[in-house]
GROMACS .gro file of C-alpha atoms in nm:
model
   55
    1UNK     CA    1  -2.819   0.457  -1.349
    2UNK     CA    2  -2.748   0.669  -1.023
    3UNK     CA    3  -2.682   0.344  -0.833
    4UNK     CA    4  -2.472   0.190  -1.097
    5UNK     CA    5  -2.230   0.501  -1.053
    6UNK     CA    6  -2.216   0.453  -0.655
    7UNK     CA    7  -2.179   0.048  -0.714
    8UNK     CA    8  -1.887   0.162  -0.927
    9UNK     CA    9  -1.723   0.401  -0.665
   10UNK     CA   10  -1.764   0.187  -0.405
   11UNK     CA   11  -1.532  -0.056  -0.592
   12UNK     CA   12  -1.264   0.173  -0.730
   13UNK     CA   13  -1.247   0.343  -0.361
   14UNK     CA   14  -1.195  -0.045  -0.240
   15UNK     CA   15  -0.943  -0.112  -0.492
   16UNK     CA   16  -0.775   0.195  -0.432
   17UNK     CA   17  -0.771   0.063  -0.030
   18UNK     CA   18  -0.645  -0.264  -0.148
   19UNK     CA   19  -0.353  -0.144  -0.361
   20UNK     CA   20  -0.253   0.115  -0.072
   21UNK     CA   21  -0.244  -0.179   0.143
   22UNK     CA   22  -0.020  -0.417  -0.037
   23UNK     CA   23   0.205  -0.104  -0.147
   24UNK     CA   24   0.223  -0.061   0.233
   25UNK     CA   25   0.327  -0.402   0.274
   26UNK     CA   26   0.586  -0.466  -0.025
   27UNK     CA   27   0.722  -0.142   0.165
   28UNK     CA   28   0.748  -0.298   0.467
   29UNK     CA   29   0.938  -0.621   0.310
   30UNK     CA   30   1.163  -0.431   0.181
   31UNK     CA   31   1.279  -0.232   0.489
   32UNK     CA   32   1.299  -0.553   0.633
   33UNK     CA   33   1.494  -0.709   0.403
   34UNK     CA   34   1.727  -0.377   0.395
   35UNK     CA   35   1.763  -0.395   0.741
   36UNK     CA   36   1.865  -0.766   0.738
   37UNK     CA   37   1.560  -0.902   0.952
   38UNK     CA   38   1.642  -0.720   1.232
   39UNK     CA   39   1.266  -0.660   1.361
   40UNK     CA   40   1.180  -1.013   1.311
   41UNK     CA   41   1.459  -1.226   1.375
   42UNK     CA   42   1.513  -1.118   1.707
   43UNK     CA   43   1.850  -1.329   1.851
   44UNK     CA   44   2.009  -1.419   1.491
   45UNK     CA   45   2.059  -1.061   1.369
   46UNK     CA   46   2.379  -1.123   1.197
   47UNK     CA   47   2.331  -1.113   0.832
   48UNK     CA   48   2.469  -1.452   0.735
   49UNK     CA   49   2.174  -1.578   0.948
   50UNK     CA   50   1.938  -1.336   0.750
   51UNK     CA   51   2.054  -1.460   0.429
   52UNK     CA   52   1.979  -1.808   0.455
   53UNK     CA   53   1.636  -1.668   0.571
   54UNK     CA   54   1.572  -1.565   0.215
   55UNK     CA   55   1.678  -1.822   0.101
   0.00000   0.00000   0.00000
């Protein structure tokens, strides 16, 4: 029973990892998307450019 309960821990703390991680990222998009691509896109910054990007 004591190992079941650290089996189960284990996986809630890696879930909990996971979901801060793809928070992180859908954060991330949408900075990027708010700041028209400017990170990534590099010469095209102008936001007609960015918009057919996203199509």
């Amino acid at each position: 029973m004591v190992q079941r309960n650290y089996v189960i821990a284990i996986i809630i703390i890696v879930l909990f990892v996971v979901l801060a991680g793809v928070s992180f990222g859908i954060w991330k998009l949408i900075h990027m998307v708010r700041n028209g691509f400017s990170v990534t896109s590099g010469s095209s910054s102008s936001s007609g450019s960015s918009r057919e990007i996203v199509d």
